[in-house]
């Protein structure tokens, strides 16, 4: 029997065991009353937008066919002059911020900076349709989700969003989680629980255990989830060198365990490189493992329809489980797991970070559903962000492949100095150091947005060239170091 079918059959067997023990946990959507009608918005600005009626919820979703003036709020930030001066004059990131009360008693001057460190890749966080959807839901239902999803916090709005995301990812079903971190933790613990649940004795035998193969640079939530799964003594973990398919293949060949899972980020958050999806799929056919992809940074950014990295590399059918987030390209909040109905049942019954977390607030869910709808319709946003990638590559000569640009400079002090130089020139680029990255690989992590303009990039790259030698950056892809 193929391993991926074996794992699926084990899930079914584990579900049967849970059912017999009366431990199966089911989601039961509740419908919230709509007795509080929102007040009309006065003086609402008009625009040359395209409006179409959404069948689900009968809401009018306003979408646009080009960038609007209000878009700039997603890439502009203001900081108090006092804070600005402290950042510029000190090599420190620990200084206390000015509090709201202090600002009221001592009015501050603020500086406007162009943000190049955010995750709002499509600029949707300030979209009027999404803001109106959240405001309307808050006015009608309030904020409280009332409890965990399994108790009383799972509503028809949650189910609607899950269905929408399952369709996007071409999966049978989807499970909403409070965050992407919670989603990865819930999945990894659930994978570990299968062997424990089906063990004949008190401890899974070597034959019962599951082998998990994880990329060395996977996100912290995957790593922490695997650590918790290990504590169940039901999985064995193998770490393969970053995107090194020869190493992964060697580990798979050496492993004698029949049940195997490979987990990888689709687009890596700190280096901005893609997982070698084509090669991974070839290995999947050879070794018959379950493939899990965390597509937090690729969802809505990659693929013709915004389906993410799997769609971009034409391998959606080969990805068994997809983790995603609603806090990046959708500009909202929350996490999700797109998978089969059986896997969803296991995760919602055994994934502790899902079971014991309060459900997403309804306004967040409604806003995310609106964002998914807008992201699907406003396809120009995906085209624009990839234009920015091409423009940055042309301006600098750096062979970047995604909107995440990792400019490694070495020590934390060097990264801070470079960040301060950008700050004085009007750019907000946060220096990244340990524990997010290894020691002596501190970096400027530049992220591009569909709302950035060519003029923004010209000014940024001119400033960057004053503190980084672009000719050395292409070398850092292999040696992880760029000269200041």
Tab-separated table of C-alpha atoms in Angstrom, residues 16-471:
chain	number	residue	atom	x	y	z
A	16	UNK	CA	-12.922	5.211	14.139
A	17	UNK	CA	-10.978	4.816	17.394
A	18	UNK	CA	-11.957	8.322	18.498
A	19	UNK	CA	-15.584	7.573	17.638
A	20	UNK	CA	-15.544	4.368	19.656
A	21	UNK	CA	-14.016	6.211	22.615
A	22	UNK	CA	-16.561	9.007	22.159
A	23	UNK	CA	-13.697	11.467	21.761
A	24	UNK	CA	-14.599	12.778	18.314
A	25	UNK	CA	-15.104	16.530	18.408
A	26	UNK	CA	-17.472	18.109	15.900
A	27	UNK	CA	-17.952	21.695	14.770
A	28	UNK	CA	-21.546	22.923	14.861
A	29	UNK	CA	-22.042	26.286	13.150
A	30	UNK	CA	-24.374	28.673	14.944
A	31	UNK	CA	-26.202	31.510	13.196
A	32	UNK	CA	-26.015	34.911	14.786
A	33	UNK	CA	-29.078	37.181	14.928
A	34	UNK	CA	-29.105	40.239	12.675
A	35	UNK	CA	-31.372	42.367	14.828
A	36	UNK	CA	-28.940	45.298	15.130
A	37	UNK	CA	-28.783	47.077	11.819
A	38	UNK	CA	-25.661	49.186	11.224
A	39	UNK	CA	-26.013	52.916	10.838
A	40	UNK	CA	-25.400	54.297	7.361
A	41	UNK	CA	-22.016	55.848	6.793
A	42	UNK	CA	-22.341	59.578	6.265
A	43	UNK	CA	-20.507	61.348	3.449
A	44	UNK	CA	-19.156	58.084	2.080
A	45	UNK	CA	-16.769	58.861	-0.812
A	46	UNK	CA	-17.823	57.723	-4.272
A	47	UNK	CA	-15.478	56.158	-6.795
A	48	UNK	CA	-15.429	54.688	-10.271
A	49	UNK	CA	-15.578	51.146	-8.878
A	50	UNK	CA	-17.041	47.890	-10.104
A	51	UNK	CA	-19.739	46.580	-7.750
A	52	UNK	CA	-21.170	43.096	-7.860
A	53	UNK	CA	-23.645	41.254	-5.685
A	54	UNK	CA	-22.228	38.384	-3.661
A	55	UNK	CA	-24.701	35.548	-3.289
A	56	UNK	CA	-23.392	34.519	0.142
A	57	UNK	CA	-24.563	37.144	2.604
A	58	UNK	CA	-26.065	39.348	-0.143
A	59	UNK	CA	-23.286	41.884	0.363
A	60	UNK	CA	-22.146	44.374	-2.231
A	61	UNK	CA	-18.390	44.009	-2.699
A	62	UNK	CA	-16.721	47.106	-4.071
A	63	UNK	CA	-13.641	46.339	-6.138
A	64	UNK	CA	-11.300	48.513	-8.183
A	65	UNK	CA	-9.413	48.060	-11.433
A	66	UNK	CA	-6.409	50.208	-10.504
A	67	UNK	CA	-4.598	51.754	-7.535
A	68	UNK	CA	-6.525	54.385	-5.545
A	69	UNK	CA	-5.214	57.312	-3.483
A	70	UNK	CA	-6.203	55.699	-0.200
A	71	UNK	CA	-3.943	52.718	-0.968
A	72	UNK	CA	-0.869	54.609	0.264
A	73	UNK	CA	-1.975	54.210	3.878
A	74	UNK	CA	-0.900	50.557	3.690
A	75	UNK	CA	2.746	51.485	2.992
A	76	UNK	CA	3.082	54.658	5.055
A	77	UNK	CA	3.683	54.888	8.795
A	78	UNK	CA	4.087	57.789	11.199
A	79	UNK	CA	6.388	57.789	14.212
A	80	UNK	CA	6.825	60.417	16.900
A	81	UNK	CA	9.747	62.789	16.384
A	82	UNK	CA	11.163	61.816	19.800
A	83	UNK	CA	11.088	58.132	18.877
A	84	UNK	CA	12.575	58.908	15.480
A	85	UNK	CA	15.518	60.765	17.045
A	86	UNK	CA	16.134	57.956	19.552
A	87	UNK	CA	16.284	55.414	16.727
A	88	UNK	CA	18.642	57.537	14.687
A	89	UNK	CA	21.010	58.470	17.520
A	90	UNK	CA	21.198	55.182	19.395
A	91	UNK	CA	22.125	51.658	18.324
A	92	UNK	CA	19.360	50.197	20.445
A	93	UNK	CA	15.988	48.582	19.958
A	94	UNK	CA	14.969	48.526	23.627
A	95	UNK	CA	14.029	52.173	24.240
A	96	UNK	CA	10.507	52.687	25.587
A	97	UNK	CA	7.998	54.121	23.130
A	98	UNK	CA	6.083	57.330	23.799
A	99	UNK	CA	2.770	56.385	25.426
A	100	UNK	CA	-0.618	57.678	24.355
A	101	UNK	CA	-1.037	59.663	27.594
A	102	UNK	CA	2.328	61.345	27.099
A	103	UNK	CA	1.347	62.267	23.560
A	104	UNK	CA	-1.854	63.904	24.818
A	105	UNK	CA	-0.073	65.973	27.456
A	106	UNK	CA	2.912	66.766	25.235
A	107	UNK	CA	1.783	66.917	21.590
A	108	UNK	CA	4.341	65.259	19.360
A	109	UNK	CA	5.569	65.987	15.892
A	110	UNK	CA	5.421	62.946	13.641
A	111	UNK	CA	7.512	61.804	10.707
A	112	UNK	CA	6.039	59.977	7.721
A	113	UNK	CA	8.041	56.976	6.532
A	114	UNK	CA	7.568	54.618	3.605
A	115	UNK	CA	7.127	51.098	4.967
A	116	UNK	CA	9.246	48.369	3.379
A	117	UNK	CA	8.959	45.829	6.209
A	118	UNK	CA	5.289	44.889	6.190
A	119	UNK	CA	3.402	41.747	5.190
A	120	UNK	CA	0.506	43.544	3.495
A	121	UNK	CA	1.705	42.413	0.068
A	122	UNK	CA	-1.428	43.363	-1.874
A	123	UNK	CA	-2.257	46.508	0.099
A	124	UNK	CA	-5.638	45.162	1.200
A	125	UNK	CA	-5.492	46.234	4.856
A	126	UNK	CA	-6.903	49.661	3.963
A	127	UNK	CA	-9.427	48.520	1.334
A	128	UNK	CA	-12.846	50.183	1.879
A	129	UNK	CA	-14.800	46.999	1.135
A	130	UNK	CA	-12.909	45.111	3.829
A	131	UNK	CA	-13.210	47.944	6.341
A	132	UNK	CA	-16.956	48.221	5.743
A	133	UNK	CA	-17.393	44.454	6.086
A	134	UNK	CA	-15.601	44.429	9.456
A	135	UNK	CA	-17.479	47.501	10.703
A	136	UNK	CA	-20.859	46.117	9.661
A	137	UNK	CA	-20.170	42.779	11.367
A	138	UNK	CA	-19.020	44.526	14.558
A	139	UNK	CA	-22.123	46.710	14.610
A	140	UNK	CA	-24.440	43.744	14.062
A	141	UNK	CA	-22.751	41.100	16.224
A	142	UNK	CA	-20.186	42.806	18.441
A	143	UNK	CA	-16.656	41.489	18.874
A	144	UNK	CA	-17.016	38.473	21.120
A	145	UNK	CA	-16.659	35.067	19.454
A	146	UNK	CA	-18.371	33.639	22.574
A	147	UNK	CA	-15.907	30.791	23.087
A	148	UNK	CA	-13.713	28.222	21.379
A	149	UNK	CA	-14.801	26.926	17.990
A	150	UNK	CA	-15.826	23.570	19.459
A	151	UNK	CA	-17.917	25.109	22.234
A	152	UNK	CA	-19.908	28.006	20.801
A	153	UNK	CA	-17.547	30.201	18.775
A	154	UNK	CA	-17.999	28.577	15.364
A	155	UNK	CA	-20.532	30.448	13.255
A	156	UNK	CA	-21.969	30.364	9.751
A	157	UNK	CA	-19.449	33.114	8.935
A	158	UNK	CA	-16.558	30.843	9.928
A	159	UNK	CA	-17.947	28.049	7.768
A	160	UNK	CA	-18.385	30.403	4.801
A	161	UNK	CA	-14.746	31.491	4.994
A	162	UNK	CA	-13.538	27.885	5.337
A	163	UNK	CA	-15.450	26.889	2.192
A	164	UNK	CA	-13.991	29.836	0.311
A	165	UNK	CA	-10.417	28.948	1.319
A	166	UNK	CA	-10.887	25.238	0.548
A	167	UNK	CA	-12.001	26.225	-2.934
A	168	UNK	CA	-8.984	28.522	-3.343
A	169	UNK	CA	-6.563	25.760	-2.346
A	170	UNK	CA	-8.395	23.054	-4.340
A	171	UNK	CA	-8.917	20.976	-1.198
A	172	UNK	CA	-11.920	19.075	0.120
A	173	UNK	CA	-12.245	21.140	3.291
A	174	UNK	CA	-10.573	23.715	5.515
A	175	UNK	CA	-10.212	24.439	9.231
A	176	UNK	CA	-9.888	28.007	10.538
A	177	UNK	CA	-7.416	28.567	13.370
A	178	UNK	CA	-6.746	31.689	15.450
A	179	UNK	CA	-3.302	32.109	13.832
A	180	UNK	CA	-0.967	30.397	11.387
A	181	UNK	CA	1.194	29.512	14.414
A	182	UNK	CA	-1.756	27.711	15.997
A	183	UNK	CA	-2.500	25.977	12.676
A	184	UNK	CA	0.989	24.488	12.358
A	185	UNK	CA	1.065	23.498	16.015
A	186	UNK	CA	-2.336	21.805	15.728
A	187	UNK	CA	-1.368	19.877	12.589
A	188	UNK	CA	1.984	18.601	13.876
A	189	UNK	CA	0.531	17.517	17.222
A	190	UNK	CA	-2.311	15.781	15.387
A	191	UNK	CA	0.148	13.877	13.186
A	192	UNK	CA	1.942	12.727	16.321
A	193	UNK	CA	-1.299	11.754	18.022
A	194	UNK	CA	-2.279	9.269	15.282
A	195	UNK	CA	0.445	6.800	16.214
A	196	UNK	CA	-0.257	7.255	19.943
A	197	UNK	CA	-3.962	6.730	19.417
A	198	UNK	CA	-3.508	3.493	17.485
A	199	UNK	CA	-0.674	2.051	19.610
A	200	UNK	CA	-1.471	-1.377	21.043
A	201	UNK	CA	0.506	-0.731	24.208
A	202	UNK	CA	1.138	2.462	26.125
A	203	UNK	CA	3.864	3.530	23.737
A	204	UNK	CA	3.947	3.395	19.902
A	205	UNK	CA	6.299	0.765	18.515
A	206	UNK	CA	8.991	1.587	15.936
A	207	UNK	CA	6.663	0.295	13.215
A	208	UNK	CA	3.792	2.514	14.416
A	209	UNK	CA	5.805	5.734	14.542
A	210	UNK	CA	5.703	8.425	11.853
A	211	UNK	CA	8.794	9.989	10.263
A	212	UNK	CA	8.657	13.765	9.768
A	213	UNK	CA	11.147	15.379	7.378
A	214	UNK	CA	11.460	19.141	7.838
A	215	UNK	CA	13.442	21.806	5.962
A	216	UNK	CA	16.145	23.357	8.134
A	217	UNK	CA	14.728	26.874	7.593
A	218	UNK	CA	11.057	26.094	8.162
A	219	UNK	CA	8.997	28.613	10.122
A	220	UNK	CA	9.196	28.625	13.931
A	221	UNK	CA	5.587	27.432	14.209
A	222	UNK	CA	6.449	24.254	12.295
A	223	UNK	CA	9.518	23.682	14.433
A	224	UNK	CA	7.632	24.194	17.708
A	225	UNK	CA	4.791	21.962	16.518
A	226	UNK	CA	7.246	19.188	15.674
A	227	UNK	CA	8.869	19.554	19.099
A	228	UNK	CA	5.490	18.997	20.761
A	229	UNK	CA	4.816	16.004	18.515
A	230	UNK	CA	8.180	14.543	19.563
A	231	UNK	CA	7.132	14.725	23.206
A	232	UNK	CA	4.406	12.223	22.416
A	233	UNK	CA	7.185	9.764	21.490
A	234	UNK	CA	5.255	8.869	18.362
A	235	UNK	CA	7.304	10.583	15.661
A	236	UNK	CA	10.920	10.625	14.572
A	237	UNK	CA	12.207	13.871	13.085
A	238	UNK	CA	14.723	14.306	10.268
A	239	UNK	CA	16.002	17.779	9.337
A	240	UNK	CA	17.222	18.175	5.777
A	241	UNK	CA	19.490	20.965	4.590
A	242	UNK	CA	17.630	23.993	3.261
A	243	UNK	CA	16.063	23.142	-0.122
A	244	UNK	CA	18.637	20.356	-0.575
A	245	UNK	CA	16.734	17.621	-2.402
A	246	UNK	CA	19.758	15.313	-2.557
A	247	UNK	CA	19.959	15.390	1.234
A	248	UNK	CA	16.202	14.850	1.581
A	249	UNK	CA	16.332	11.918	-0.833
A	250	UNK	CA	19.226	10.364	1.096
A	251	UNK	CA	17.332	10.682	4.391
A	252	UNK	CA	14.195	9.190	2.860
A	253	UNK	CA	16.179	6.253	1.458
A	254	UNK	CA	17.866	5.602	4.780
A	255	UNK	CA	14.640	5.781	6.804
A	256	UNK	CA	13.021	2.355	7.286
A	257	UNK	CA	9.768	3.748	8.669
A	258	UNK	CA	6.802	3.263	6.330
A	259	UNK	CA	4.780	6.321	7.323
A	260	UNK	CA	6.524	9.498	6.158
A	261	UNK	CA	5.608	13.191	6.130
A	262	UNK	CA	7.586	15.983	4.441
A	263	UNK	CA	6.844	19.530	5.573
A	264	UNK	CA	8.221	22.699	4.010
A	265	UNK	CA	7.531	26.385	3.687
A	266	UNK	CA	6.413	27.222	0.162
A	267	UNK	CA	8.097	30.639	0.196
A	268	UNK	CA	10.641	31.094	2.988
A	269	UNK	CA	10.046	34.161	5.117
A	270	UNK	CA	13.609	35.202	5.917
A	271	UNK	CA	15.454	34.317	2.703
A	272	UNK	CA	12.700	34.964	0.179
A	273	UNK	CA	13.391	31.805	-1.820
A	274	UNK	CA	10.903	29.175	-2.980
A	275	UNK	CA	10.895	25.534	-1.995
A	276	UNK	CA	11.908	23.385	-5.013
A	277	UNK	CA	8.335	22.201	-5.500
A	278	UNK	CA	8.936	20.323	-8.773
A	279	UNK	CA	11.747	18.279	-7.213
A	280	UNK	CA	9.774	17.657	-4.021
A	281	UNK	CA	6.844	16.330	-6.056
A	282	UNK	CA	9.204	13.953	-7.889
A	283	UNK	CA	10.450	12.662	-4.531
A	284	UNK	CA	6.855	12.315	-3.335
A	285	UNK	CA	6.084	10.006	-6.263
A	286	UNK	CA	9.233	8.015	-5.531
A	287	UNK	CA	8.891	7.712	-1.747
A	288	UNK	CA	5.099	8.093	-1.321
A	289	UNK	CA	5.138	10.549	1.592
A	290	UNK	CA	2.440	12.931	2.776
A	291	UNK	CA	3.342	16.463	1.602
A	292	UNK	CA	2.567	19.434	3.853
A	293	UNK	CA	3.257	22.960	2.573
A	294	UNK	CA	3.081	26.126	4.673
A	295	UNK	CA	2.049	28.698	2.070
A	296	UNK	CA	1.739	31.733	4.345
A	297	UNK	CA	3.735	34.020	2.047
A	298	UNK	CA	2.574	32.650	-1.306
A	299	UNK	CA	-1.203	32.665	-0.849
A	300	UNK	CA	-2.818	35.325	-3.087
A	301	UNK	CA	0.646	36.470	-4.191
A	302	UNK	CA	1.564	33.489	-6.376
A	303	UNK	CA	-0.401	31.707	-9.073
A	304	UNK	CA	-2.800	33.029	-11.697
A	305	UNK	CA	-5.762	32.797	-9.301
A	306	UNK	CA	-3.782	33.542	-6.140
A	307	UNK	CA	-3.812	29.882	-5.136
A	308	UNK	CA	-0.225	30.171	-3.938
A	309	UNK	CA	3.042	28.358	-4.515
A	310	UNK	CA	1.412	25.050	-5.442
A	311	UNK	CA	-0.614	26.747	-8.168
A	312	UNK	CA	2.463	28.645	-9.354
A	313	UNK	CA	4.355	25.362	-9.824
A	314	UNK	CA	1.295	23.459	-11.088
A	315	UNK	CA	1.299	20.879	-8.309
A	316	UNK	CA	-1.855	21.601	-6.289
A	317	UNK	CA	-2.976	17.961	-6.477
A	318	UNK	CA	0.349	16.744	-5.079
A	319	UNK	CA	0.140	18.931	-1.960
A	320	UNK	CA	-1.877	16.963	0.598
A	321	UNK	CA	-2.213	19.610	3.310
A	322	UNK	CA	-1.725	23.366	2.973
A	323	UNK	CA	-1.221	25.770	5.874
A	324	UNK	CA	-2.073	29.409	5.289
A	325	UNK	CA	-2.521	32.738	6.983
A	326	UNK	CA	-4.944	35.624	6.667
A	327	UNK	CA	-2.466	38.145	8.091
A	328	UNK	CA	-0.224	38.567	5.040
A	329	UNK	CA	-1.634	39.200	1.550
A	330	UNK	CA	-5.243	39.399	2.757
A	331	UNK	CA	-4.310	42.140	5.239
A	332	UNK	CA	-6.459	40.624	8.016
A	333	UNK	CA	-5.849	38.083	10.791
A	334	UNK	CA	-6.075	34.341	11.373
A	335	UNK	CA	-4.744	31.021	10.084
A	336	UNK	CA	-6.142	27.994	8.279
A	337	UNK	CA	-5.460	24.394	7.271
A	338	UNK	CA	-6.745	23.271	3.853
A	339	UNK	CA	-7.019	19.469	3.744
A	340	UNK	CA	-9.359	16.504	3.367
A	341	UNK	CA	-12.466	16.118	5.547
A	342	UNK	CA	-10.805	13.242	7.425
A	343	UNK	CA	-7.704	15.241	8.259
A	344	UNK	CA	-9.888	18.139	9.383
A	345	UNK	CA	-11.730	15.837	11.801
A	346	UNK	CA	-8.459	14.549	13.256
A	347	UNK	CA	-6.996	18.051	13.660
A	348	UNK	CA	-10.096	19.516	15.292
A	349	UNK	CA	-10.257	16.501	17.619
A	350	UNK	CA	-6.545	16.270	18.573
A	351	UNK	CA	-4.941	19.637	17.750
A	352	UNK	CA	-4.610	21.255	21.157
A	353	UNK	CA	-3.763	24.754	19.894
A	354	UNK	CA	-7.062	24.702	17.982
A	355	UNK	CA	-9.187	22.984	20.636
A	356	UNK	CA	-8.140	25.224	23.493
A	357	UNK	CA	-8.100	28.573	21.672
A	358	UNK	CA	-10.929	31.060	21.402
A	359	UNK	CA	-12.373	31.218	17.900
A	360	UNK	CA	-11.611	34.120	15.590
A	361	UNK	CA	-13.907	37.112	16.262
A	362	UNK	CA	-16.728	37.409	13.743
A	363	UNK	CA	-15.637	40.859	12.416
A	364	UNK	CA	-12.193	39.372	11.653
A	365	UNK	CA	-13.789	36.430	9.842
A	366	UNK	CA	-16.136	38.645	7.830
A	367	UNK	CA	-13.274	40.990	6.934
A	368	UNK	CA	-11.134	38.028	5.824
A	369	UNK	CA	-13.949	36.696	3.637
A	370	UNK	CA	-14.274	40.121	2.015
A	371	UNK	CA	-10.482	40.235	1.526
A	372	UNK	CA	-10.479	36.810	-0.151
A	373	UNK	CA	-13.241	37.974	-2.490
A	374	UNK	CA	-11.451	41.234	-3.321
A	375	UNK	CA	-8.092	39.480	-3.832
A	376	UNK	CA	-9.690	37.091	-6.322
A	377	UNK	CA	-11.352	39.902	-8.285
A	378	UNK	CA	-8.623	42.570	-8.219
A	379	UNK	CA	-6.097	40.541	-10.181
A	380	UNK	CA	-4.129	43.693	-11.004
A	381	UNK	CA	-2.677	43.609	-7.486
A	382	UNK	CA	-0.808	40.375	-8.204
A	383	UNK	CA	0.464	41.785	-11.477
A	384	UNK	CA	1.667	44.949	-9.716
A	385	UNK	CA	3.601	43.199	-6.967
A	386	UNK	CA	5.468	41.059	-9.507
A	387	UNK	CA	6.222	44.220	-11.506
A	388	UNK	CA	7.846	45.624	-8.341
A	389	UNK	CA	9.955	42.471	-8.085
A	390	UNK	CA	11.127	42.888	-11.690
A	391	UNK	CA	11.822	46.606	-11.165
A	392	UNK	CA	13.869	45.996	-8.003
A	393	UNK	CA	15.871	43.348	-9.841
A	394	UNK	CA	16.498	45.736	-12.749
A	395	UNK	CA	17.495	48.641	-10.480
A	396	UNK	CA	19.930	46.638	-8.334
A	397	UNK	CA	21.017	43.663	-10.405
A	398	UNK	CA	20.178	41.422	-7.435
A	399	UNK	CA	18.601	38.159	-8.718
A	400	UNK	CA	15.599	38.185	-6.388
A	401	UNK	CA	12.762	35.752	-7.068
A	402	UNK	CA	10.036	37.013	-4.717
A	403	UNK	CA	8.737	40.141	-2.908
A	404	UNK	CA	10.831	39.142	0.121
A	405	UNK	CA	14.367	40.488	-0.261
A	406	UNK	CA	16.991	39.372	2.226
A	407	UNK	CA	20.048	41.632	2.342
A	408	UNK	CA	22.440	39.947	4.758
A	409	UNK	CA	25.059	42.243	6.284
A	410	UNK	CA	26.502	40.189	9.158
A	411	UNK	CA	26.509	41.575	12.697
A	412	UNK	CA	23.544	43.089	14.511
A	413	UNK	CA	25.379	46.422	14.775
A	414	UNK	CA	25.888	46.592	11.004
A	415	UNK	CA	22.241	45.784	10.375
A	416	UNK	CA	21.147	48.483	12.827
A	417	UNK	CA	23.444	51.079	11.252
A	418	UNK	CA	22.094	50.293	7.797
A	419	UNK	CA	18.525	50.485	9.110
A	420	UNK	CA	19.256	53.865	10.707
A	421	UNK	CA	20.629	55.173	7.419
A	422	UNK	CA	17.402	54.160	5.693
A	423	UNK	CA	15.382	55.725	8.510
A	424	UNK	CA	16.998	59.125	8.063
A	425	UNK	CA	16.158	58.900	4.356
A	426	UNK	CA	12.472	58.252	5.049
A	427	UNK	CA	12.288	54.445	4.863
A	428	UNK	CA	11.110	52.057	7.567
A	429	UNK	CA	13.094	48.823	7.181
A	430	UNK	CA	13.483	46.795	10.359
A	431	UNK	CA	16.815	45.032	10.958
A	432	UNK	CA	16.414	41.292	11.586
A	433	UNK	CA	18.674	39.409	13.983
A	434	UNK	CA	18.633	36.351	16.281
A	435	UNK	CA	16.508	34.415	17.093
A	436	UNK	CA	14.749	34.987	13.756
A	437	UNK	CA	18.022	34.322	11.893
A	438	UNK	CA	21.340	32.666	12.871
A	439	UNK	CA	24.099	34.742	14.540
A	440	UNK	CA	26.208	36.830	12.147
A	441	UNK	CA	23.544	36.620	9.454
A	442	UNK	CA	21.647	39.738	10.523
A	443	UNK	CA	19.939	41.418	7.630
A	444	UNK	CA	17.747	44.084	6.184
A	445	UNK	CA	14.562	42.305	5.170
A	446	UNK	CA	12.899	44.388	2.481
A	447	UNK	CA	9.347	43.445	1.499
A	448	UNK	CA	7.581	44.793	-1.571
A	449	UNK	CA	3.913	45.628	-1.953
A	450	UNK	CA	1.593	46.100	-4.901
A	451	UNK	CA	1.018	49.612	-3.554
A	452	UNK	CA	4.677	50.647	-3.769
A	453	UNK	CA	5.513	52.695	-6.843
A	454	UNK	CA	8.497	52.762	-9.176
A	455	UNK	CA	9.404	56.123	-7.628
A	456	UNK	CA	9.437	54.491	-4.162
A	457	UNK	CA	11.809	51.801	-5.438
A	458	UNK	CA	14.152	54.279	-7.115
A	459	UNK	CA	14.517	56.275	-3.889
A	460	UNK	CA	14.902	53.118	-1.779
A	461	UNK	CA	17.544	51.515	-3.986
A	462	UNK	CA	19.495	54.776	-4.203
A	463	UNK	CA	19.588	54.902	-0.405
A	464	UNK	CA	20.413	51.197	-0.132
A	465	UNK	CA	23.343	51.609	-2.530
A	466	UNK	CA	24.907	54.016	-0.039
A	467	UNK	CA	25.193	51.309	2.618
A	468	UNK	CA	25.219	48.020	0.647
A	469	UNK	CA	27.324	46.961	-2.320
A	470	UNK	CA	24.800	45.374	-4.686
A	471	UNK	CA	27.538	43.496	-6.542
